[in-house]
PDB file of C-alpha atoms in Angstrom:
ATOM      1  CA  UNK A   1     -29.123  42.001 -34.137  1.00  0.00           C
ATOM      2  CA  UNK A   2     -27.534  38.520 -34.165  1.00  0.00           C
ATOM      3  CA  UNK A   3     -29.406  36.055 -36.354  1.00  0.00           C
ATOM      4  CA  UNK A   4     -29.137  32.250 -36.632  1.00  0.00           C
ATOM      5  CA  UNK A   5     -28.426  31.042 -40.157  1.00  0.00           C
ATOM      6  CA  UNK A   6     -27.953  27.341 -39.575  1.00  0.00           C
ATOM      7  CA  UNK A   7     -28.140  24.983 -36.631  1.00  0.00           C
ATOM      8  CA  UNK A   8     -27.372  21.293 -36.297  1.00  0.00           C
ATOM      9  CA  UNK A   9     -27.189  18.992 -33.300  1.00  0.00           C
ATOM     10  CA  UNK A  10     -25.158  15.887 -32.536  1.00  0.00           C
ATOM     11  CA  UNK A  11     -24.731  13.914 -29.324  1.00  0.00           C
ATOM     12  CA  UNK A  12     -23.570  16.368 -26.644  1.00  0.00           C
ATOM     13  CA  UNK A  13     -22.750  19.028 -29.243  1.00  0.00           C
ATOM     14  CA  UNK A  14     -24.763  21.790 -30.910  1.00  0.00           C
ATOM     15  CA  UNK A  15     -23.378  23.723 -33.884  1.00  0.00           C
ATOM     16  CA  UNK A  16     -24.774  26.836 -35.527  1.00  0.00           C
ATOM     17  CA  UNK A  17     -23.822  29.839 -37.622  1.00  0.00           C
ATOM     18  CA  UNK A  18     -24.868  33.334 -36.643  1.00  0.00           C
ATOM     19  CA  UNK A  19     -24.294  36.924 -37.710  1.00  0.00           C
ATOM     20  CA  UNK A  20     -22.937  38.918 -34.776  1.00  0.00           C
ATOM     21  CA  UNK A  21     -21.976  42.515 -35.381  1.00  0.00           C
ATOM     22  CA  UNK A  22     -22.084  41.902 -39.115  1.00  0.00           C
ATOM     23  CA  UNK A  23     -19.598  39.007 -38.935  1.00  0.00           C
ATOM     24  CA  UNK A  24     -20.483  35.375 -39.604  1.00  0.00           C
ATOM     25  CA  UNK A  25     -19.612  33.327 -36.523  1.00  0.00           C
ATOM     26  CA  UNK A  26     -19.530  29.539 -36.229  1.00  0.00           C
ATOM     27  CA  UNK A  27     -20.637  28.491 -32.732  1.00  0.00           C
ATOM     28  CA  UNK A  28     -20.168  25.065 -31.177  1.00  0.00           C
ATOM     29  CA  UNK A  29     -21.586  24.251 -27.745  1.00  0.00           C
ATOM     30  CA  UNK A  30     -20.249  21.174 -25.976  1.00  0.00           C
ATOM     31  CA  UNK A  31     -21.592  19.470 -22.883  1.00  0.00           C
ATOM     32  CA  UNK A  32     -18.183  18.887 -21.277  1.00  0.00           C
ATOM     33  CA  UNK A  33     -16.616  22.230 -22.145  1.00  0.00           C
ATOM     34  CA  UNK A  34     -16.056  24.614 -19.240  1.00  0.00           C
ATOM     35  CA  UNK A  35     -14.853  27.869 -20.823  1.00  0.00           C
ATOM     36  CA  UNK A  36     -15.765  30.199 -23.682  1.00  0.00           C
ATOM     37  CA  UNK A  37     -13.239  30.658 -26.499  1.00  0.00           C
ATOM     38  CA  UNK A  38     -13.206  32.823 -29.618  1.00  0.00           C
ATOM     39  CA  UNK A  39     -10.713  32.008 -32.369  1.00  0.00           C
ATOM     40  CA  UNK A  40      -9.953  33.574 -35.718  1.00  0.00           C
ATOM     41  CA  UNK A  41      -8.659  30.927 -38.101  1.00  0.00           C
ATOM     42  CA  UNK A  42      -5.899  31.651 -40.589  1.00  0.00           C
ATOM     43  CA  UNK A  43      -5.796  32.251 -43.503  1.00  0.00           C
ATOM     44  CA  UNK A  44      -9.463  32.922 -44.257  1.00  0.00           C
ATOM     45  CA  UNK A  45     -10.241  34.818 -41.033  1.00  0.00           C
ATOM     46  CA  UNK A  46     -13.092  32.500 -40.063  1.00  0.00           C
ATOM     47  CA  UNK A  47     -14.487  33.262 -36.582  1.00  0.00           C
ATOM     48  CA  UNK A  48     -15.082  30.186 -34.423  1.00  0.00           C
ATOM     49  CA  UNK A  49     -16.665  30.172 -30.965  1.00  0.00           C
ATOM     50  CA  UNK A  50     -16.649  27.167 -28.651  1.00  0.00           C
ATOM     51  CA  UNK A  51     -18.704  27.348 -25.470  1.00  0.00           C
ATOM     52  CA  UNK A  52     -20.221  25.192 -22.724  1.00  0.00           C
ATOM     53  CA  UNK A  53     -23.667  23.897 -23.639  1.00  0.00           C
ATOM     54  CA  UNK A  54     -25.339  25.763 -20.750  1.00  0.00           C
ATOM     55  CA  UNK A  55     -24.103  29.207 -21.868  1.00  0.00           C
ATOM     56  CA  UNK A  56     -27.041  31.336 -23.119  1.00  0.00           C
ATOM     57  CA  UNK A  57     -26.803  32.847 -26.592  1.00  0.00           C
ATOM     58  CA  UNK A  58     -26.960  36.350 -25.124  1.00  0.00           C
ATOM     59  CA  UNK A  59     -23.751  35.755 -23.172  1.00  0.00           C
ATOM     60  CA  UNK A  60     -21.954  34.496 -26.280  1.00  0.00           C
ATOM     61  CA  UNK A  61     -23.223  37.418 -28.371  1.00  0.00           C
ATOM     62  CA  UNK A  62     -22.077  39.916 -25.747  1.00  0.00           C
ATOM     63  CA  UNK A  63     -18.603  38.376 -25.538  1.00  0.00           C
ATOM     64  CA  UNK A  64     -18.132  38.347 -29.322  1.00  0.00           C
ATOM     65  CA  UNK A  65     -19.303  41.966 -29.600  1.00  0.00           C
ATOM     66  CA  UNK A  66     -16.838  42.904 -26.867  1.00  0.00           C
ATOM     67  CA  UNK A  67     -14.016  41.277 -28.847  1.00  0.00           C
ATOM     68  CA  UNK A  68     -15.185  42.627 -32.215  1.00  0.00           C
ATOM     69  CA  UNK A  69     -12.374  45.208 -32.655  1.00  0.00           C
ATOM     70  CA  UNK A  70      -9.758  42.523 -31.979  1.00  0.00           C
ATOM     71  CA  UNK A  71     -11.507  40.080 -34.313  1.00  0.00           C
ATOM     72  CA  UNK A  72     -11.636  42.577 -37.178  1.00  0.00           C
ATOM     73  CA  UNK A  73      -7.998  43.539 -36.654  1.00  0.00           C
ATOM     74  CA  UNK A  74      -6.972  39.872 -36.716  1.00  0.00           C
ATOM     75  CA  UNK A  75      -8.963  39.257 -39.893  1.00  0.00           C
ATOM     76  CA  UNK A  76      -7.259  42.189 -41.581  1.00  0.00           C
ATOM     77  CA  UNK A  77      -3.815  40.910 -40.563  1.00  0.00           C
ATOM     78  CA  UNK A  78      -4.664  37.489 -41.911  1.00  0.00           C
ATOM     79  CA  UNK A  79      -5.864  38.882 -45.225  1.00  0.00           C
ATOM     80  CA  UNK A  80      -2.586  40.731 -45.636  1.00  0.00           C
ATOM     81  CA  UNK A  81      -0.618  37.748 -44.378  1.00  0.00           C
ATOM     82  CA  UNK A  82      -2.270  35.433 -46.906  1.00  0.00           C
ATOM     83  CA  UNK A  83      -1.190  37.695 -49.749  1.00  0.00           C
ATOM     84  CA  UNK A  84       2.410  37.458 -48.588  1.00  0.00           C
ATOM     85  CA  UNK A  85       2.588  33.808 -47.537  1.00  0.00           C
ATOM     86  CA  UNK A  86       0.607  31.903 -50.172  1.00  0.00           C
ATOM     87  CA  UNK A  87       3.110  29.739 -52.022  1.00  0.00           C
ATOM     88  CA  UNK A  88       3.128  28.272 -55.513  1.00  0.00           C
ATOM     89  CA  UNK A  89       6.403  26.406 -54.838  1.00  0.00           C
ATOM     90  CA  UNK A  90       8.184  27.924 -57.814  1.00  0.00           C
ATOM     91  CA  UNK A  91      11.730  29.198 -58.199  1.00  0.00           C
ATOM     92  CA  UNK A  92      12.429  32.550 -56.580  1.00  0.00           C
ATOM     93  CA  UNK A  93      10.017  32.194 -53.661  1.00  0.00           C
ATOM     94  CA  UNK A  94      11.235  32.665 -50.097  1.00  0.00           C
ATOM     95  CA  UNK A  95      10.689  29.824 -47.637  1.00  0.00           C
ATOM     96  CA  UNK A  96      11.699  29.673 -43.985  1.00  0.00           C
ATOM     97  CA  UNK A  97      13.392  27.047 -41.844  1.00  0.00           C
ATOM     98  CA  UNK A  98      14.059  27.795 -38.161  1.00  0.00           C
ATOM     99  CA  UNK A  99      13.526  31.490 -38.830  1.00  0.00           C
ATOM    100  CA  UNK A 100      16.074  31.708 -41.645  1.00  0.00           C
ATOM    101  CA  UNK A 101      14.904  32.674 -45.160  1.00  0.00           C
ATOM    102  CA  UNK A 102      15.897  30.512 -48.124  1.00  0.00           C
ATOM    103  CA  UNK A 103      15.358  31.155 -51.825  1.00  0.00           C
ATOM    104  CA  UNK A 104      13.657  28.269 -53.581  1.00  0.00           C
ATOM    105  CA  UNK A 105      15.184  26.724 -56.701  1.00  0.00           C
ATOM    106  CA  UNK A 106      12.901  24.192 -58.383  1.00  0.00           C
ATOM    107  CA  UNK A 107      14.435  21.505 -60.604  1.00  0.00           C
ATOM    108  CA  UNK A 108      12.180  19.171 -62.600  1.00  0.00           C
ATOM    109  CA  UNK A 109      13.710  15.731 -63.010  1.00  0.00           C
ATOM    110  CA  UNK A 110      13.309  12.133 -61.907  1.00  0.00           C
ATOM    111  CA  UNK A 111      10.306  10.614 -60.184  1.00  0.00           C
ATOM    112  CA  UNK A 112      10.733  11.671 -56.565  1.00  0.00           C
ATOM    113  CA  UNK A 113      10.517  14.838 -54.517  1.00  0.00           C
ATOM    114  CA  UNK A 114      13.682  15.920 -52.756  1.00  0.00           C
ATOM    115  CA  UNK A 115      14.720  19.059 -50.861  1.00  0.00           C
ATOM    116  CA  UNK A 116      18.386  19.889 -50.414  1.00  0.00           C
ATOM    117  CA  UNK A 117      19.342  22.730 -48.078  1.00  0.00           C
ATOM    118  CA  UNK A 118      22.265  24.898 -49.152  1.00  0.00           C
ATOM    119  CA  UNK A 119      23.732  28.084 -47.667  1.00  0.00           C
ATOM    120  CA  UNK A 120      20.973  30.458 -48.749  1.00  0.00           C
ATOM    121  CA  UNK A 121      18.714  28.380 -50.965  1.00  0.00           C
ATOM    122  CA  UNK A 122      16.586  25.256 -51.037  1.00  0.00           C
ATOM    123  CA  UNK A 123      16.995  23.060 -54.094  1.00  0.00           C
ATOM    124  CA  UNK A 124      13.612  21.420 -54.646  1.00  0.00           C
ATOM    125  CA  UNK A 125      13.638  18.498 -57.085  1.00  0.00           C
ATOM    126  CA  UNK A 126      10.180  17.549 -58.362  1.00  0.00           C
ATOM    127  CA  UNK A 127       8.930  15.068 -61.000  1.00  0.00           C
ATOM    128  CA  UNK A 128       7.325  16.173 -64.259  1.00  0.00           C
ATOM    129  CA  UNK A 129       3.660  17.048 -63.837  1.00  0.00           C
ATOM    130  CA  UNK A 130       3.997  17.929 -60.145  1.00  0.00           C
ATOM    131  CA  UNK A 131       1.056  20.017 -58.916  1.00  0.00           C
ATOM    132  CA  UNK A 132       1.065  22.756 -56.314  1.00  0.00           C
ATOM    133  CA  UNK A 133      -0.753  20.417 -53.904  1.00  0.00           C
ATOM    134  CA  UNK A 134       1.767  17.618 -54.335  1.00  0.00           C
ATOM    135  CA  UNK A 135       4.665  20.042 -53.895  1.00  0.00           C
ATOM    136  CA  UNK A 136       3.095  21.439 -50.739  1.00  0.00           C
ATOM    137  CA  UNK A 137       2.672  17.899 -49.414  1.00  0.00           C
ATOM    138  CA  UNK A 138       6.345  17.173 -50.078  1.00  0.00           C
ATOM    139  CA  UNK A 139       7.368  20.399 -48.347  1.00  0.00           C
ATOM    140  CA  UNK A 140       5.261  19.586 -45.285  1.00  0.00           C
ATOM    141  CA  UNK A 141       6.839  16.130 -45.115  1.00  0.00           C
ATOM    142  CA  UNK A 142      10.263  17.783 -45.180  1.00  0.00           C
ATOM    143  CA  UNK A 143       9.264  20.231 -42.435  1.00  0.00           C
ATOM    144  CA  UNK A 144       8.036  17.292 -40.347  1.00  0.00           C
ATOM    145  CA  UNK A 145      11.384  15.557 -40.815  1.00  0.00           C
ATOM    146  CA  UNK A 146      13.276  18.701 -39.778  1.00  0.00           C
ATOM    147  CA  UNK A 147      11.089  19.163 -36.698  1.00  0.00           C
ATOM    148  CA  UNK A 148      11.476  15.524 -35.702  1.00  0.00           C
ATOM    149  CA  UNK A 149      15.258  15.814 -35.989  1.00  0.00           C
ATOM    150  CA  UNK A 150      15.425  18.293 -33.079  1.00  0.00           C
ATOM    151  CA  UNK A 151      12.321  17.448 -31.061  1.00  0.00           C
ATOM    152  CA  UNK A 152      13.702  14.597 -28.944  1.00  0.00           C
ATOM    153  CA  UNK A 153      16.788  16.476 -27.795  1.00  0.00           C
ATOM    154  CA  UNK A 154      14.876  19.673 -27.010  1.00  0.00           C
ATOM    155  CA  UNK A 155      12.049  17.964 -25.132  1.00  0.00           C
ATOM    156  CA  UNK A 156      14.469  15.850 -23.096  1.00  0.00           C
ATOM    157  CA  UNK A 157      16.434  18.937 -22.052  1.00  0.00           C
ATOM    158  CA  UNK A 158      13.329  20.896 -21.040  1.00  0.00           C
ATOM    159  CA  UNK A 159      11.757  17.956 -19.218  1.00  0.00           C
ATOM    160  CA  UNK A 160      14.882  17.410 -17.130  1.00  0.00           C
ATOM    161  CA  UNK A 161      15.046  21.099 -16.252  1.00  0.00           C
ATOM    162  CA  UNK A 162      11.365  21.333 -15.279  1.00  0.00           C
ATOM    163  CA  UNK A 163      11.176  17.806 -13.823  1.00  0.00           C
ATOM    164  CA  UNK A 164       7.970  17.358 -15.777  1.00  0.00           C
ATOM    165  CA  UNK A 165       7.622  14.554 -18.296  1.00  0.00           C
ATOM    166  CA  UNK A 166       5.193  13.923 -21.132  1.00  0.00           C
ATOM    167  CA  UNK A 167       4.461  10.376 -22.247  1.00  0.00           C
ATOM    168  CA  UNK A 168       4.375  11.291 -25.908  1.00  0.00           C
ATOM    169  CA  UNK A 169       5.018  14.101 -28.400  1.00  0.00           C
ATOM    170  CA  UNK A 170       3.291  14.301 -31.759  1.00  0.00           C
ATOM    171  CA  UNK A 171       3.381  16.712 -34.702  1.00  0.00           C
ATOM    172  CA  UNK A 172       0.276  18.042 -36.405  1.00  0.00           C
ATOM    173  CA  UNK A 173      -0.425  20.824 -38.897  1.00  0.00           C
ATOM    174  CA  UNK A 174      -2.775  22.924 -36.757  1.00  0.00           C
ATOM    175  CA  UNK A 175      -4.753  26.009 -37.758  1.00  0.00           C
ATOM    176  CA  UNK A 176      -5.242  27.829 -34.463  1.00  0.00           C
ATOM    177  CA  UNK A 177      -2.748  26.463 -31.924  1.00  0.00           C
ATOM    178  CA  UNK A 178       1.027  26.293 -31.728  1.00  0.00           C
ATOM    179  CA  UNK A 179       0.726  23.429 -29.278  1.00  0.00           C
ATOM    180  CA  UNK A 180      -1.780  21.493 -27.188  1.00  0.00           C
ATOM    181  CA  UNK A 181      -1.548  19.248 -24.146  1.00  0.00           C
ATOM    182  CA  UNK A 182      -3.747  16.288 -23.255  1.00  0.00           C
ATOM    183  CA  UNK A 183      -3.228  16.379 -19.511  1.00  0.00           C
ATOM    184  CA  UNK A 184      -4.793  12.996 -18.741  1.00  0.00           C
ATOM    185  CA  UNK A 185      -2.727  11.138 -21.341  1.00  0.00           C
ATOM    186  CA  UNK A 186       0.310  13.416 -20.917  1.00  0.00           C
ATOM    187  CA  UNK A 187       0.441  13.782 -24.691  1.00  0.00           C
ATOM    188  CA  UNK A 188       1.728  16.994 -26.277  1.00  0.00           C
ATOM    189  CA  UNK A 189       1.061  18.045 -29.864  1.00  0.00           C
ATOM    190  CA  UNK A 190       3.264  20.634 -31.566  1.00  0.00           C
ATOM    191  CA  UNK A 191       2.362  22.554 -34.698  1.00  0.00           C
ATOM    192  CA  UNK A 192       4.235  21.569 -37.853  1.00  0.00           C
ATOM    193  CA  UNK A 193       4.528  25.276 -38.711  1.00  0.00           C
ATOM    194  CA  UNK A 194       6.971  25.736 -35.811  1.00  0.00           C
ATOM    195  CA  UNK A 195       9.690  24.462 -38.154  1.00  0.00           C
ATOM    196  CA  UNK A 196       9.442  27.831 -39.925  1.00  0.00           C
ATOM    197  CA  UNK A 197      10.018  29.797 -36.719  1.00  0.00           C
ATOM    198  CA  UNK A 198      13.273  30.309 -34.774  1.00  0.00           C
ATOM    199  CA  UNK A 199      14.133  27.375 -32.520  1.00  0.00           C
ATOM    200  CA  UNK A 200      13.415  29.397 -29.358  1.00  0.00           C
ATOM    201  CA  UNK A 201       9.736  29.392 -30.328  1.00  0.00           C
ATOM    202  CA  UNK A 202       9.703  25.601 -30.146  1.00  0.00           C
ATOM    203  CA  UNK A 203      11.427  25.752 -26.746  1.00  0.00           C
ATOM    204  CA  UNK A 204       8.773  28.184 -25.509  1.00  0.00           C
ATOM    205  CA  UNK A 205       5.871  26.040 -26.740  1.00  0.00           C
ATOM    206  CA  UNK A 206       7.273  22.864 -25.156  1.00  0.00           C
ATOM    207  CA  UNK A 207       7.806  24.725 -21.872  1.00  0.00           C
ATOM    208  CA  UNK A 208       4.289  26.148 -22.079  1.00  0.00           C
ATOM    209  CA  UNK A 209       2.638  22.781 -22.714  1.00  0.00           C
ATOM    210  CA  UNK A 210       4.657  20.947 -20.049  1.00  0.00           C
ATOM    211  CA  UNK A 211       3.540  23.561 -17.517  1.00  0.00           C
ATOM    212  CA  UNK A 212      -0.041  22.486 -18.218  1.00  0.00           C
ATOM    213  CA  UNK A 213       0.754  19.081 -16.719  1.00  0.00           C
ATOM    214  CA  UNK A 214       0.669  20.710 -13.279  1.00  0.00           C
ATOM    215  CA  UNK A 215      -1.582  23.706 -13.974  1.00  0.00           C
ATOM    216  CA  UNK A 216      -4.437  23.453 -16.443  1.00  0.00           C
ATOM    217  CA  UNK A 217      -5.443  27.122 -16.472  1.00  0.00           C
ATOM    218  CA  UNK A 218      -3.494  30.170 -17.617  1.00  0.00           C
ATOM    219  CA  UNK A 219      -3.416  31.633 -14.119  1.00  0.00           C
ATOM    220  CA  UNK A 220      -0.667  33.235 -12.012  1.00  0.00           C
ATOM    221  CA  UNK A 221       0.779  29.883 -11.002  1.00  0.00           C
ATOM    222  CA  UNK A 222       1.002  28.791 -14.630  1.00  0.00           C
ATOM    223  CA  UNK A 223       2.678  31.988 -15.837  1.00  0.00           C
ATOM    224  CA  UNK A 224       5.116  31.911 -12.915  1.00  0.00           C
ATOM    225  CA  UNK A 225       6.121  28.387 -13.914  1.00  0.00           C
ATOM    226  CA  UNK A 226       6.729  29.369 -17.540  1.00  0.00           C
ATOM    227  CA  UNK A 227       8.595  32.497 -16.415  1.00  0.00           C
ATOM    228  CA  UNK A 228      10.829  30.436 -14.144  1.00  0.00           C
ATOM    229  CA  UNK A 229      11.936  27.975 -16.806  1.00  0.00           C
ATOM    230  CA  UNK A 230      11.811  30.211 -19.882  1.00  0.00           C
ATOM    231  CA  UNK A 231      12.211  33.893 -18.904  1.00  0.00           C
ATOM    232  CA  UNK A 232      12.375  34.990 -22.562  1.00  0.00           C
ATOM    233  CA  UNK A 233       8.885  33.696 -23.327  1.00  0.00           C
ATOM    234  CA  UNK A 234       7.594  37.185 -24.188  1.00  0.00           C
ATOM    235  CA  UNK A 235      10.110  37.581 -27.004  1.00  0.00           C
ATOM    236  CA  UNK A 236       9.274  34.117 -28.328  1.00  0.00           C
ATOM    237  CA  UNK A 237       5.553  34.858 -28.192  1.00  0.00           C
ATOM    238  CA  UNK A 238       6.090  38.079 -30.133  1.00  0.00           C
ATOM    239  CA  UNK A 239       7.889  36.138 -32.866  1.00  0.00           C
ATOM    240  CA  UNK A 240       5.045  33.617 -32.960  1.00  0.00           C
ATOM    241  CA  UNK A 241       2.564  36.450 -33.464  1.00  0.00           C
ATOM    242  CA  UNK A 242       4.385  37.542 -36.609  1.00  0.00           C
ATOM    243  CA  UNK A 243       3.152  35.998 -39.909  1.00  0.00           C
ATOM    244  CA  UNK A 244       1.749  33.402 -40.287  1.00  0.00           C
ATOM    245  CA  UNK A 245      -0.809  34.260 -37.600  1.00  0.00           C
ATOM    246  CA  UNK A 246      -2.616  31.916 -35.240  1.00  0.00           C
ATOM    247  CA  UNK A 247      -4.982  34.046 -33.182  1.00  0.00           C
ATOM    248  CA  UNK A 248      -7.150  33.243 -30.144  1.00  0.00           C
ATOM    249  CA  UNK A 249      -9.006  35.427 -27.650  1.00  0.00           C
TER     250      UNK A 249
END
């Protein structure tokens, strides 16, 4: 039986934690939300439900129980993925840029962080006393720079082909989405982690989010639009579903 462990309420939003099928689920109900979503967050496998405020608990419980096999499978993948992708940023590790693996070579000297890309390795210069957290921050800044270096050209090309135009593109390190689209503001966010994936994954995500400017839902019209302008979207989606995972139901 599902059981509430904690509940708190803010303006227009109610949050609680509940055991459903033996799994701890974090549930957030929002007044303006229209649909029910279940997400499994990487890397810890945390289960998060967001639902409209008028949805009864029984409906949420039933939906989560229905998705329980998928949730458990995703959690297992994430546990295995975490073992393989956790990084200490030390020499010998493998790091990815645009789908290509590079061997990391760490050099301790100077006062600044610097990453130099060579044929098959990344030379990572760090100051004395650098921590794992500070090295990760430097790496994320480098990934952001790499993503920014291609984003304008790619988005311009796709926009001209689709004749759909966003007002703004931003980069954010997201846990559960490869991209999001604010339809009203025509603002598209892309996940920083896309810099680790092949470039076609970025093309797919931009195409996907631009399609939302004319079709909010993932219905037949939406999928036909994505299919028209990026026929290889299935292959790109399969690559995105390889480690590291970002899973939604």
